Amino acid sequence: MAAIFTGAPPNSGPGYSFTQTPAPTSASEPRQHAFYPYTDNGGSTLGISSSTFTILAGDTRSTSGYNINTRYAPKLFHIDSADPSSRLVLSVVGFAADGEALAERLDTVVKMYRYQHGKTISVGAAAQRLSHVLYGKRFFPYYVHAILGGLDEEGKGALYSYDPVGSYEREQCRAAGAAASLIMPFLDNQVNYKNQYMAGSGVGHELQQRDPRPLERKEVEELVRDAFTSAVERHIEVGDGLQMMVITKEGVEEVYRELKKD
Amino acid sequence: MSSPFSINGGACVAMTGKDCVAIACDLRLGLQALTISNNFPKIFSYSPSVYLGLTGLATDVSTVADLFRYKVNMYRLREERQIAPRTFANLVSSSLYERRFGPYFVSPVVAGIDDGGKPFICGFDSIGCIDFAKDFIVSGTASDQLLGLGPEDLFETISQALLNAVDRDALSGWGAHVYIIEKDKVTKRLLKGRQD
Amino acid sequence: MILKNFQAHGPSPAQADRRALRQLPSASTSYQTTTQLHHRIYSLVHPIYTHQTAEVLLGITGKDFTIIAASKAAMRGATILKATDDKTRELNQHNLMAFSGEAGDTSISQNTSKPTSASTQCATRPPSPAAVSSFVRSELSRALRSRRPYTVNLLLGGYDTITDTPALYWIDYLAALAKVPYAAHGYAQYYCLSILDKHHHPDIGFERGMELLRMCTDELKRRLPVDFKGVTVKVVTKEGIREVEYVDDKPVKSA
């Protein structure tokens, strides 16, 4: 019971920056100090790509343990927004300070590319560079799960997801962060139509998987909202606001909606 | 990983609908990452309209299931009537709490229809604290993944919720059993699911 | 108090365990979550949750038989004490138990063989494989929460003479019971289950069953780092239990 009032972070995962997770110790034992450089700031992100656009979204709550640091800490970053033809958005969830540092690193990298080559970087190249940036800190990683969204050379939506040390993959959809395990099966089912079959296609091995199709923007926005309103109900680290970035050939459009603040 | 709750794996979910309830479980029995059996159901019946789902340590799943079979049989002999879901839920609760300091490592889920034809579902922690719910209850190693899907058509919803959840949990899966319980009809369906 | 020991498990777990065990009655007030308490208590009772041994137990069912194979080496740590050990016991005419685990604990076979043999039963016929498996499981699960649990893994091979079907039950030392078409215990699981997944079929005849067993024991000889001294093979059929001559002194080609 007392744990609720100490503001101690959940026992799994990283704790505060400068102390180990406060654990009940008796006075007779020597106090142990350790520098732990990571904090889990909670929150969740998700990305869905379609034929002509990509949508990235993240909640705006920042937590440490049971405390809320702020109700508005964006996890989405428009990369090289000074360039009118930039279509890159990075979302980061995990340790917020590392997330912002990573976004700045990528922003610089993308700018330098533009200055040196006189053209905007392709999303594929940016994706690979981001992987290298993450792997460059292989032994002191950015403690984040990154998702990079953009438009590829054919104008199709592109989405790349990363682990903290730069392993990456292009996907149709991905959820990351605290509520990833809640959201991901929902996305499997509603975006890639997993476990859905064509009616009347037979039984057993005759069953035909319902073919995934490119989703409309309105549908995707609705999925994103449903995913987050549901995650808010069942995860205490998710809430407050929903920040969405819609990447189309027209540009990057930012949408903000309120989420429950409890 | 070596928590007794996640040695053998497993998933269970119950949902309410209009004048009906559904309860479903996966079929896997594992030892950590190794699958021992792909036909280990985790739902047990204690009267025509009372069902119990048990996930957790497999030995305790069997022990607890058998214990309640004994207790409910004794109840039926004494009372000369079937046990009601709410009564059964309280039996589960008090029986688990008896083992407060050496618990059975199970997460039970009860689903049924009461005498008035009203749907009843609830869940428990391993020492018997009841979680009464109006909509749905989940338990097992895939319980995180099971949350977040809203109810529509009950069978389709519970099946899709379970299948998509166990596909994202390495310790659960290998098909499923789904029971749809109505006032005087129970439909049991066996889902094949992914075999990997 | 108990939680502190749990987190600072470090240098001497055994010492911490003993101390924690003494303090157990006071545990109720100082744990943080029930899960942690469960975990703690459980780690006291079972230092290893899932142990694997190089002792081999194999079981294969088919159309009208159950084959049980058990390694002949009796091991104590790294030493082989005996090369002609028989890890099986006939519980009654149609039920065969194979066991592996801590040496003394295999007495479970003695403790369960009497009640399951026909002579001591009030009923007119010996108990079916289902009844035997249920009884053995209940013994094992009762022991699990006693002062000293059995640490044995079991296979029960049987033949149900009423329904004319073979049966095989997998039981581990936690008393988890599963009825299976084929099974293994110890490291043999990792080598043999995949072979049986690929080649086993419920309708196979005895000859094919022995072929599958040969594939399994060959693989074990190839892959297991210790010599398990071959296997004793017994088969349960409608006629009862018989031992099968099993030639396993031929060298196996390495992969």
XYZ file of C-alpha atoms in Angstrom:
713
model
C 0.000 0.000 0.000
C 2.750 2.364 0.966
C 4.250 1.884 -2.469
C 1.530 4.014 -3.992
C 2.501 7.038 -1.955
C 6.268 6.807 -2.364
C 5.921 7.480 -6.058
C 8.159 4.503 -6.696
C 8.146 3.364 -10.296
C 6.863 -0.101 -11.138
C 9.347 -2.766 -10.112
C 9.952 -3.990 -13.615
C 11.773 -1.617 -15.954
C 14.074 1.262 -15.223
C 13.528 3.567 -12.278
C 14.542 7.149 -11.598
C 17.676 8.678 -13.074
C 19.774 9.112 -9.987
C 18.710 6.400 -7.597
C 17.877 2.790 -7.925
C 14.206 1.980 -7.543
C 13.422 2.973 -3.934
C 13.104 -0.316 -2.125
C 12.138 -0.794 1.485
C 15.402 -1.298 3.376
C 15.832 -1.606 7.091
C 17.928 1.013 8.882
C 20.501 -1.527 10.011
C 21.677 -2.287 6.474
C 24.132 -0.084 4.621
C 22.394 2.039 2.005
C 23.352 1.219 -1.542
C 23.791 3.950 -4.102
C 23.934 3.430 -7.791
C 23.723 5.670 -10.809
C 21.061 4.456 -13.102
C 21.009 6.586 -16.232
C 17.601 5.589 -17.595
C 13.986 6.338 -16.692
C 10.884 4.877 -18.259
C 8.567 7.758 -19.090
C 5.700 5.501 -20.163
C 3.334 6.389 -22.952
C 2.619 4.657 -26.197
C 2.990 5.324 -29.914
C 1.656 3.750 -33.037
C 2.047 4.091 -36.793
C 0.004 2.897 -39.744
C 0.981 3.325 -43.389
C -1.322 3.141 -46.381
C -1.101 3.651 -50.144
C -0.850 7.451 -50.150
C -0.194 8.430 -46.554
C 1.270 7.450 -43.214
C -0.181 8.271 -39.823
C 1.895 8.356 -36.672
C 0.352 8.880 -33.279
C 1.367 9.032 -29.651
C -0.163 10.012 -26.362
C 1.274 13.103 -24.677
C 1.490 11.962 -21.067
C 4.923 11.751 -19.464
C 5.252 9.694 -16.291
C 7.853 8.543 -13.842
C 6.571 5.785 -11.655
C 3.111 6.778 -10.477
C 3.769 10.494 -10.992
C 2.737 12.495 -14.034
C 5.509 14.886 -15.088
C 3.376 16.701 -17.638
C 0.229 16.162 -19.636
C 1.783 17.518 -22.805
C 5.149 16.059 -23.807
C 5.064 15.342 -27.538
C 6.548 12.026 -28.685
C 6.240 12.925 -32.387
C 8.865 15.002 -34.141
C 8.638 16.458 -37.621
C 12.174 15.968 -38.943
C 13.742 18.934 -40.833
C 10.504 20.907 -40.749
C 12.400 23.882 -42.226
C 12.414 22.053 -45.554
C 8.972 22.465 -47.155
C 9.352 19.129 -48.959
C 10.225 17.183 -45.809
C 7.875 14.254 -45.232
C 9.643 12.632 -42.305
C 8.182 12.120 -38.847
C 9.930 10.320 -35.997
C 8.054 8.948 -33.023
C 9.916 7.848 -29.916
C 8.710 6.173 -26.752
C 10.593 4.974 -23.709
C 13.094 7.279 -22.041
C 11.945 10.750 -23.132
C 15.333 12.471 -22.803
C 16.931 9.915 -25.110
C 13.941 10.277 -27.418
C 14.450 14.013 -27.785
C 18.202 13.566 -28.188
C 17.591 11.032 -30.920
C 15.099 13.284 -32.695
C 17.671 16.102 -32.641
C 20.407 13.799 -33.949
C 18.210 12.664 -36.813
C 17.113 16.229 -37.522
C 20.757 17.261 -37.839
C 21.623 14.264 -39.985
C 18.757 14.961 -42.365
C 19.633 18.668 -42.568
C 23.308 17.891 -43.277
C 22.231 15.513 -46.025
C 20.183 18.309 -47.620
C 23.027 20.840 -47.342
C 25.609 18.457 -48.773
C 23.533 16.905 -51.559
C 21.167 19.747 -52.331
C 18.100 17.510 -52.126
C 15.751 16.069 -49.549
C 16.718 12.668 -48.168
C 14.571 9.700 -49.168
C 12.713 7.915 -46.402
C 14.630 4.695 -47.107
C 17.973 6.431 -46.703
C 16.822 8.250 -43.579
C 15.604 4.957 -42.169
C 18.984 3.320 -42.688
C 20.799 6.324 -41.229
C 18.584 6.167 -38.147
C 19.514 2.520 -37.738
C 23.197 3.465 -37.845
C 22.672 6.295 -35.375
C 21.066 3.863 -32.929
C 23.676 1.166 -33.459
C 26.403 3.745 -32.933
C 25.393 3.736 -29.311
C 25.251 -0.055 -29.133
C 26.854 -0.168 -25.689
C 25.023 2.810 -24.148
C 21.812 2.743 -26.148
C 19.118 5.332 -26.644
C 16.479 3.725 -24.437
C 13.680 4.177 -26.956
C 11.485 2.297 -29.355
C 11.443 4.457 -32.476
C 9.009 4.476 -35.370
C 9.850 6.491 -38.484
C 7.111 7.498 -40.912
C 7.228 9.110 -44.333
C 6.451 8.686 -48.032
C 8.636 6.550 -50.288
C 9.873 7.476 -53.791
C 6.632 6.159 -55.332
C 4.567 8.351 -53.027
C 3.387 5.368 -50.983
C 3.216 5.507 -47.220
C 6.356 4.198 -45.528
C 6.784 3.072 -41.945
C 9.897 1.745 -40.247
C 10.124 0.457 -36.690
C 13.278 0.066 -34.599
C 14.505 -1.617 -31.472
C 16.767 0.451 -29.133
C 19.973 -0.702 -30.872
C 18.908 -0.114 -34.463
C 17.445 -3.368 -35.699
C 14.733 -2.205 -38.097
C 12.041 -3.329 -40.486
C 9.512 -1.726 -42.861
C 5.970 -2.579 -41.806
C 2.322 -1.677 -42.452
C 1.661 -0.955 -38.816
C 3.370 -1.000 -35.464
C 2.526 -0.132 -31.881
C 5.273 0.665 -29.400
C 5.684 1.613 -25.762
C 3.752 0.848 -22.615
C 0.518 -0.235 -24.279
C 2.109 -1.966 -27.291
C 0.994 -5.391 -26.116
C -2.572 -4.114 -25.822
C -2.670 -2.382 -29.189
C -0.640 -4.695 -31.433
C -3.105 -7.622 -31.614
C -5.840 -5.102 -32.409
C -3.770 -3.752 -35.283
C -2.982 -7.275 -36.544
C -6.690 -7.888 -36.673
C -7.929 -4.573 -38.045
C -5.108 -3.543 -40.415
C -3.690 -6.835 -41.662
C -6.968 -8.733 -41.122
C -5.214 -11.514 -39.198
C -7.525 -14.422 -38.241
C -10.097 -13.108 -40.701
C -11.070 -15.300 -43.640
C -13.186 -14.855 -46.768
C -16.748 -15.978 -46.065
C -17.558 -19.273 -47.804
C -13.966 -19.976 -48.815
C -14.137 -23.449 -47.235
C -12.669 -25.068 -44.173
C -9.188 -26.014 -42.978
C -6.491 -25.394 -45.545
C -9.020 -24.133 -48.114
C -9.699 -21.088 -45.963
C -8.625 -17.939 -47.717
C -7.146 -15.158 -45.651
C -9.036 -11.893 -46.069
C -6.692 -9.792 -48.172
C -5.424 -6.637 -46.539
C -6.223 -3.524 -48.570
C -4.912 0.019 -48.362
C -7.029 1.808 -45.782
C -8.655 5.216 -46.212
C -7.382 8.090 -44.134
C -10.652 8.354 -42.238
C -10.574 4.644 -41.360
C -7.010 4.842 -40.108
C -7.695 7.895 -37.971
C -10.622 6.024 -36.465
C -8.456 2.960 -35.727
C -5.850 5.142 -34.074
C -8.450 6.858 -31.906
C -10.014 3.504 -30.930
C -6.615 2.038 -30.111
C -5.726 4.918 -27.831
C -9.080 5.347 -26.101
C -8.950 1.610 -25.314
C -5.333 1.742 -24.143
C -6.163 4.669 -21.855
C -8.825 2.544 -20.150
C -6.393 -0.239 -19.262
C -2.981 1.359 -18.925
C -2.235 4.005 -16.339
C 0.815 5.369 -18.185
C -1.237 6.292 -21.242
C -3.576 9.285 -21.428
C -4.044 13.082 -21.397
C -3.701 13.848 -25.109
C -3.407 12.178 -28.478
C -0.990 13.724 -30.932
C -1.360 12.538 -34.514
C 0.728 13.418 -37.559
C -0.685 12.674 -40.977
C 1.949 12.549 -43.715
C 0.581 13.066 -47.236
C 2.100 14.461 -50.422
C 0.593 17.809 -49.407
C 2.693 17.900 -46.254
C 2.639 16.940 -42.616
C -0.556 17.746 -40.805
C -0.717 17.688 -37.043
C -3.912 16.792 -35.206
C -4.380 16.962 -31.443
C -7.265 15.429 -29.524
C -7.921 15.175 -25.826
C -7.727 11.853 -24.028
C -8.952 10.999 -20.531
C -6.777 12.589 -17.857
C -7.413 10.092 -15.034
C 10.086 -16.000 -16.716
C 10.279 -18.521 -13.909
C 7.170 -17.149 -12.224
C 4.895 -20.099 -11.534
C 2.186 -18.230 -13.433
C 4.129 -18.319 -16.683
C 5.883 -21.706 -16.692
C 3.129 -23.502 -18.536
C 1.510 -20.564 -20.378
C -2.156 -20.248 -21.325
C -4.928 -17.749 -21.908
C -8.558 -17.407 -20.960
C -11.232 -14.788 -21.616
C -14.909 -14.383 -20.727
C -17.405 -11.871 -22.135
C -21.038 -10.983 -21.670
C -23.587 -10.391 -24.402
C -27.322 -9.887 -24.481
C -28.806 -12.759 -22.414
C -25.677 -14.815 -23.023
C -22.070 -15.188 -21.943
C -19.029 -16.621 -23.631
C -15.860 -18.137 -22.225
C -12.848 -19.251 -24.227
C -9.372 -20.656 -23.619
C -6.333 -21.743 -25.593
C -5.058 -25.328 -25.660
C -1.315 -25.075 -25.101
C 0.584 -26.770 -22.280
C 4.236 -25.798 -22.243
C 7.373 -26.006 -20.169
C 8.860 -22.523 -20.654
C 9.384 -22.303 -24.444
C 8.847 -26.018 -25.103
C 5.334 -27.157 -25.994
C 4.386 -30.415 -24.262
C 0.794 -30.727 -25.398
C -1.478 -28.922 -27.835
C -4.650 -30.300 -26.324
C -4.851 -29.067 -22.759
C -8.223 -27.322 -22.271
C -8.527 -24.904 -19.378
C -12.313 -24.563 -19.095
C -14.332 -26.774 -16.758
C -18.085 -27.078 -16.232
C -19.711 -27.253 -12.811
C -23.394 -27.084 -13.741
C -25.280 -26.697 -17.011
C -24.664 -22.955 -16.919
C -21.591 -22.483 -14.725
C -18.149 -22.573 -16.296
C -14.711 -22.020 -14.815
C -11.580 -21.078 -16.764
C -8.223 -21.642 -15.089
C -4.844 -20.390 -16.269
C -1.526 -20.535 -14.457
C 0.554 -23.436 -13.170
C -0.783 -26.571 -14.903
C -0.590 -28.774 -11.833
C -2.699 -26.277 -9.909
C -5.115 -25.927 -12.819
C -5.835 -29.665 -12.498
C -5.802 -29.654 -8.700
C -8.156 -26.687 -8.422
C -10.463 -27.994 -11.141
C -10.730 -31.343 -9.334
C -11.139 -29.664 -5.953
C -14.149 -27.718 -7.210
C -15.574 -30.791 -8.872
C -15.536 -32.417 -5.427
C -16.928 -29.359 -3.642
C -19.689 -28.760 -6.175
C -20.685 -32.429 -6.118
C -20.985 -32.209 -2.327
C -23.003 -28.989 -2.668
C -25.350 -30.630 -5.150
C -25.889 -33.648 -2.862
C -26.605 -31.482 0.180
C -28.780 -28.904 -1.533
C -30.377 -31.096 -4.191
C -29.999 -28.351 -6.768
C -27.441 -27.006 -9.179
C -24.981 -24.371 -7.986
C -25.594 -20.795 -9.141
C -22.756 -18.839 -10.759
C -22.606 -16.254 -7.979
C -22.550 -18.959 -5.295
C -19.813 -20.746 -7.189
C -17.821 -17.522 -7.470
C -17.950 -17.111 -3.698
C -16.944 -20.752 -3.270
C -13.941 -20.146 -5.504
C -13.043 -17.018 -3.581
C -13.200 -18.560 -0.114
C -11.465 -21.758 -1.229
C -8.553 -19.810 -2.687
C -8.281 -17.570 0.342
C -7.975 -20.655 2.549
C -4.571 -21.029 0.936
C -3.660 -17.368 1.580
C -0.010 -18.057 2.430
C 0.607 -20.960 0.109
C -1.646 -20.196 -2.777
C -2.607 -22.139 -5.847
C -0.899 -20.394 -8.740
C -3.999 -19.931 -10.867
C -6.037 -17.024 -12.245
C -9.639 -18.230 -12.355
C -12.454 -16.836 -14.501
C -16.116 -17.716 -13.894
C -18.817 -17.379 -16.535
C -22.452 -18.383 -16.276
C -26.102 -17.443 -16.398
C -27.951 -17.049 -13.130
C -31.460 -18.237 -12.241
C -33.042 -15.069 -13.547
C -31.357 -15.605 -16.919
C -28.902 -12.790 -16.295
C -25.321 -13.112 -17.526
C -22.650 -13.368 -14.822
C -18.889 -13.194 -15.233
C -16.077 -12.526 -12.811
C -12.361 -13.048 -12.352
C -10.088 -13.646 -9.370
C -6.496 -13.241 -8.341
C -4.743 -16.323 -7.020
C -5.837 -15.697 -3.428
C -9.487 -15.194 -4.213
C -10.106 -11.469 -4.574
C -13.138 -11.247 -6.859
C -13.238 -8.881 -9.801
C -16.875 -8.465 -10.797
C -17.080 -7.155 -14.339
C -19.945 -6.121 -16.559
C -18.136 -6.571 -19.869
C -15.159 -8.945 -19.935
C -12.462 -10.730 -17.916
C -9.079 -11.969 -19.043
C -6.423 -14.179 -17.485
C -3.162 -15.872 -18.391
C 0.141 -15.017 -20.036
C -1.654 -13.316 -22.954
C -3.892 -11.211 -20.717
C -2.155 -7.975 -21.725
C -2.802 -8.738 -25.349
C -6.416 -9.748 -24.696
C -7.460 -6.318 -23.465
C -8.695 -3.578 -25.733
C -11.161 -5.248 -28.099
C -14.778 -4.127 -27.750
C -17.762 -6.496 -27.877
C -20.058 -6.808 -30.935
C -21.155 -10.215 -31.991
C -20.192 -12.324 -28.986
C -18.762 -15.450 -30.558
C -16.898 -13.579 -33.261
C -15.647 -11.033 -30.751
C -14.401 -13.491 -28.167
C -12.836 -15.706 -30.827
C -11.096 -12.827 -32.575
C -9.992 -11.369 -29.231
C -8.493 -14.682 -28.132
C -6.939 -15.724 -31.447
C -5.311 -12.368 -32.136
C -4.053 -12.184 -28.561
C -2.502 -15.660 -28.454
C -0.846 -15.033 -31.835
C 1.162 -12.318 -30.093
C 2.035 -14.495 -27.067
C 4.641 -17.214 -27.456
C 3.359 -19.100 -24.411
C -0.246 -19.427 -25.583
C -2.087 -20.720 -28.623
C -2.412 -24.013 -30.544
C -6.156 -23.692 -31.025
C -8.970 -22.748 -28.691
C -12.208 -23.883 -27.070
C -15.103 -21.415 -27.087
C -18.314 -21.861 -25.085
C -21.364 -19.691 -25.754
C -23.750 -20.056 -22.813
C -27.400 -19.058 -23.178
C -30.275 -19.605 -20.759
C -30.945 -23.209 -21.740
C -28.391 -23.874 -24.438
C -24.618 -24.178 -24.482
C -22.650 -24.199 -27.731
C -19.070 -25.431 -27.656
C -16.836 -24.715 -30.624
C -13.288 -25.885 -31.226
C -11.134 -23.346 -33.056
C -8.073 -24.577 -34.897
C -6.028 -21.371 -34.738
C -2.406 -21.094 -35.780
C -0.365 -24.256 -35.152
C 2.951 -22.503 -34.526
C 12.029 -8.410 5.490
C 11.342 -11.240 3.165
C 11.266 -8.876 0.234
C 14.682 -7.525 1.062
C 16.148 -10.994 1.026
C 14.392 -11.647 -2.212
C 15.949 -8.652 -3.915
C 19.412 -9.105 -2.435
C 19.558 -12.717 -3.473
C 23.217 -12.346 -4.471
C 26.102 -14.056 -2.722
C 24.572 -16.828 -0.666
C 21.056 -17.772 -1.710
C 21.085 -20.815 0.540
C 21.864 -18.710 3.582
C 19.278 -16.135 2.619
C 16.791 -18.937 2.120
C 17.380 -20.361 5.560
C 17.045 -16.951 7.141
C 13.926 -16.173 5.174
C 12.456 -19.532 6.013
C 12.872 -18.814 9.724
C 11.201 -15.479 9.249
C 8.387 -16.816 7.147
C 5.644 -16.340 9.750
C 6.331 -12.602 9.801
C 6.278 -12.440 6.037
C 2.619 -11.589 5.832
C 3.154 -8.015 6.883
C 6.161 -7.016 4.856
C 5.843 -8.243 1.291
C 5.011 -5.697 -1.359
C 2.863 -7.556 -3.833
C 1.236 -10.921 -3.635
C 3.149 -11.983 -6.728
C 6.425 -11.335 -4.979
C 5.280 -13.304 -1.987
C 4.198 -16.203 -4.170
C 7.482 -16.069 -5.926
C 9.389 -16.066 -2.692
C 7.541 -18.919 -1.133
C 7.760 -20.883 -4.298
C 11.483 -20.361 -4.654
C 11.908 -21.754 -1.159
C 9.987 -24.873 -1.937
C 11.450 -25.397 -5.392
C 14.940 -24.004 -5.914
C 14.730 -24.987 -9.579
C 11.468 -24.542 -11.368
C 12.064 -26.652 -14.422
C 15.059 -28.915 -14.194
C 16.332 -30.920 -17.108
C 18.256 -34.157 -16.795
C 20.245 -36.302 -19.172
C 18.109 -39.246 -18.115
C 16.003 -40.326 -21.044
C 12.334 -41.253 -20.904
C 10.434 -41.776 -24.134
C 6.873 -42.814 -24.864
C 5.151 -43.482 -28.176
C 1.572 -44.637 -28.758
C 0.183 -46.167 -31.923
C -2.911 -47.983 -33.135
C -2.814 -50.745 -30.494
C 0.291 -50.291 -28.356
C 2.303 -47.958 -26.152
C 6.084 -48.121 -26.245
C 8.039 -46.914 -23.238
C 11.804 -46.507 -23.390
C 14.061 -45.492 -20.506
C 17.808 -44.987 -20.422
C 19.872 -47.651 -18.649
C 22.394 -45.338 -17.001
C 21.900 -44.559 -13.309
C 23.566 -41.190 -12.815
C 24.689 -39.279 -9.762
C 26.071 -35.913 -10.794
C 28.642 -36.610 -13.465
C 29.127 -40.233 -12.417
C 27.439 -43.236 -13.940
C 26.774 -45.669 -11.084
C 25.109 -48.399 -13.072
C 24.690 -49.193 -16.760
C 21.802 -51.640 -16.502
C 19.284 -49.589 -14.540
C 15.621 -50.229 -15.150
C 13.652 -47.019 -14.653
C 10.311 -48.653 -15.249
C 7.843 -50.469 -13.036
C 4.778 -52.490 -13.860
C 1.916 -51.028 -11.843
C -0.517 -53.658 -13.023
C -1.083 -55.832 -16.039
C -1.768 -52.971 -18.396
C -0.023 -50.008 -16.802
C 3.674 -49.256 -16.929
C 5.377 -46.359 -15.175
C 8.723 -44.882 -16.156
C 10.435 -42.461 -13.824
C 13.473 -40.240 -13.700
C 14.737 -37.796 -11.116
C 16.301 -37.699 -7.699
C 17.368 -41.215 -6.715
C 15.401 -41.700 -3.515
C 12.308 -39.993 -4.824
C 11.685 -42.637 -7.418
C 10.084 -44.530 -4.545
C 6.903 -42.949 -5.873
C 6.769 -46.021 -8.059
C 6.629 -48.264 -4.979
C 4.170 -46.035 -3.174
C 1.793 -46.040 -6.080
C 2.256 -49.556 -7.397
C 0.504 -51.284 -4.499
C -2.700 -49.256 -4.597
C -2.861 -49.529 -8.362
C -2.308 -53.278 -8.577
C -5.425 -55.355 -8.961
C -5.210 -57.334 -5.735
C -5.798 -54.462 -3.348
C -8.702 -52.955 -5.232
C -12.261 -53.552 -4.167
C -13.361 -53.293 -7.768
C -13.380 -56.439 -9.817
C -11.075 -55.216 -12.539
C -7.750 -53.421 -12.380
C -7.853 -49.636 -12.792
C -7.717 -48.160 -16.285
C -4.791 -45.972 -17.446
C -6.970 -42.896 -16.869
C -7.657 -43.953 -13.288
C -4.015 -44.796 -12.640
C -2.789 -41.495 -14.060
C -5.293 -39.592 -11.948
C -4.246 -41.473 -8.821
C -0.541 -40.981 -9.440
C -1.079 -37.304 -10.128
C -2.986 -36.837 -6.908
C -0.155 -38.533 -4.948
C 2.398 -36.313 -6.617
C 0.404 -33.100 -6.184
C -0.221 -33.839 -2.519
C 3.496 -34.427 -2.054
C 4.278 -31.203 -3.934
C 3.016 -29.030 -1.081
C 4.310 -31.313 1.663
C 7.542 -30.912 3.611
C 9.506 -32.893 1.066
C 8.123 -33.170 -2.451
C 9.082 -35.852 -4.942
C 11.342 -34.521 -7.663
C 10.547 -37.112 -10.272
C 9.207 -36.893 -13.770
C 6.972 -39.687 -14.961
C 5.594 -41.305 -18.048
C 2.629 -43.632 -17.699
C 2.124 -46.025 -20.561
C -1.032 -48.075 -20.564
C -3.620 -49.939 -22.510
C -7.309 -49.511 -21.764
C -8.838 -52.963 -22.177
C -12.393 -51.628 -22.101
C -12.141 -49.131 -24.930
C -9.284 -51.059 -26.580
C -7.101 -47.962 -26.856
C -3.528 -47.308 -25.878
C -2.792 -44.408 -23.534
C 0.207 -42.336 -22.583
C 0.358 -39.763 -19.813
C 3.086 -37.171 -19.300
C 3.516 -36.084 -15.676
C 6.230 -33.763 -14.414
C 7.502 -33.333 -10.846
C 5.025 -30.480 -10.311
C 2.251 -32.995 -11.014
C 1.178 -31.385 -14.258
C -0.595 -34.112 -16.162
C -1.228 -34.320 -19.894
C -2.556 -37.128 -22.068
C -0.386 -37.176 -25.158
C 0.244 -39.293 -28.253
C 4.008 -39.245 -27.659
C 6.183 -37.800 -24.930
C 9.657 -37.387 -23.514
C 11.286 -36.140 -20.345
C 14.579 -34.363 -19.712
C 16.834 -33.140 -22.495
C 15.405 -35.891 -24.674
C 12.371 -33.632 -25.121
C 14.342 -31.140 -27.179
C 15.747 -33.786 -29.507
C 12.864 -36.213 -29.831
C 9.618 -34.206 -29.811
C 10.443 -32.499 -33.108
C 11.203 -35.871 -34.729
C 7.922 -37.275 -33.448
C 6.027 -34.107 -34.459
C 7.139 -34.789 -38.015
C 6.771 -38.567 -38.243
C 4.171 -39.663 -35.714
C 0.627 -40.612 -36.654
C -1.994 -42.045 -34.288
C -2.648 -45.051 -36.559
C 0.915 -46.364 -36.812
C 1.590 -50.056 -36.229
C 4.102 -51.515 -33.785
C 6.876 -51.920 -36.378
C 6.631 -48.257 -37.354
C 6.558 -47.310 -33.675
C 9.892 -49.072 -33.180
C 11.281 -47.301 -36.252
C 10.347 -43.966 -34.708
C 11.959 -45.014 -31.446
C 15.117 -45.926 -33.340
C 15.164 -42.481 -34.983
C 14.861 -40.911 -31.534
C 17.553 -42.971 -29.800
C 19.906 -42.489 -32.757
C 19.447 -38.745 -32.513
C 20.029 -38.832 -28.758
C 23.253 -40.772 -29.240
C 24.342 -38.230 -31.818
C 23.494 -35.118 -29.830
C 23.555 -35.855 -26.084
C 26.970 -35.102 -24.599
C 26.716 -37.955 -22.093
C 26.445 -41.687 -22.719
C 23.053 -42.784 -21.384
C 24.013 -46.488 -21.870
C 21.169 -47.289 -24.237
C 17.523 -47.836 -23.366
C 15.302 -50.556 -22.012
C 12.194 -50.834 -24.115
C 8.860 -52.136 -22.942
C 5.596 -52.237 -24.790
C 2.060 -52.310 -23.446
C -0.580 -53.993 -25.592
C -3.905 -55.734 -25.150
C -1.931 -58.838 -24.094
C -0.089 -56.996 -21.349
C 3.424 -55.670 -20.825
C 6.470 -57.215 -22.459
C 10.089 -56.215 -22.747
C 11.435 -55.798 -26.258
C 14.918 -56.787 -27.305
C 16.549 -53.520 -28.353
C 19.931 -53.554 -30.057
C 21.658 -50.261 -29.360
C 25.354 -51.077 -29.295
C 25.727 -50.257 -33.000
C 27.604 -47.015 -33.587
C 25.517 -44.138 -34.914
C 26.828 -42.060 -37.787
C 27.330 -38.474 -36.750
C 25.396 -35.903 -38.714
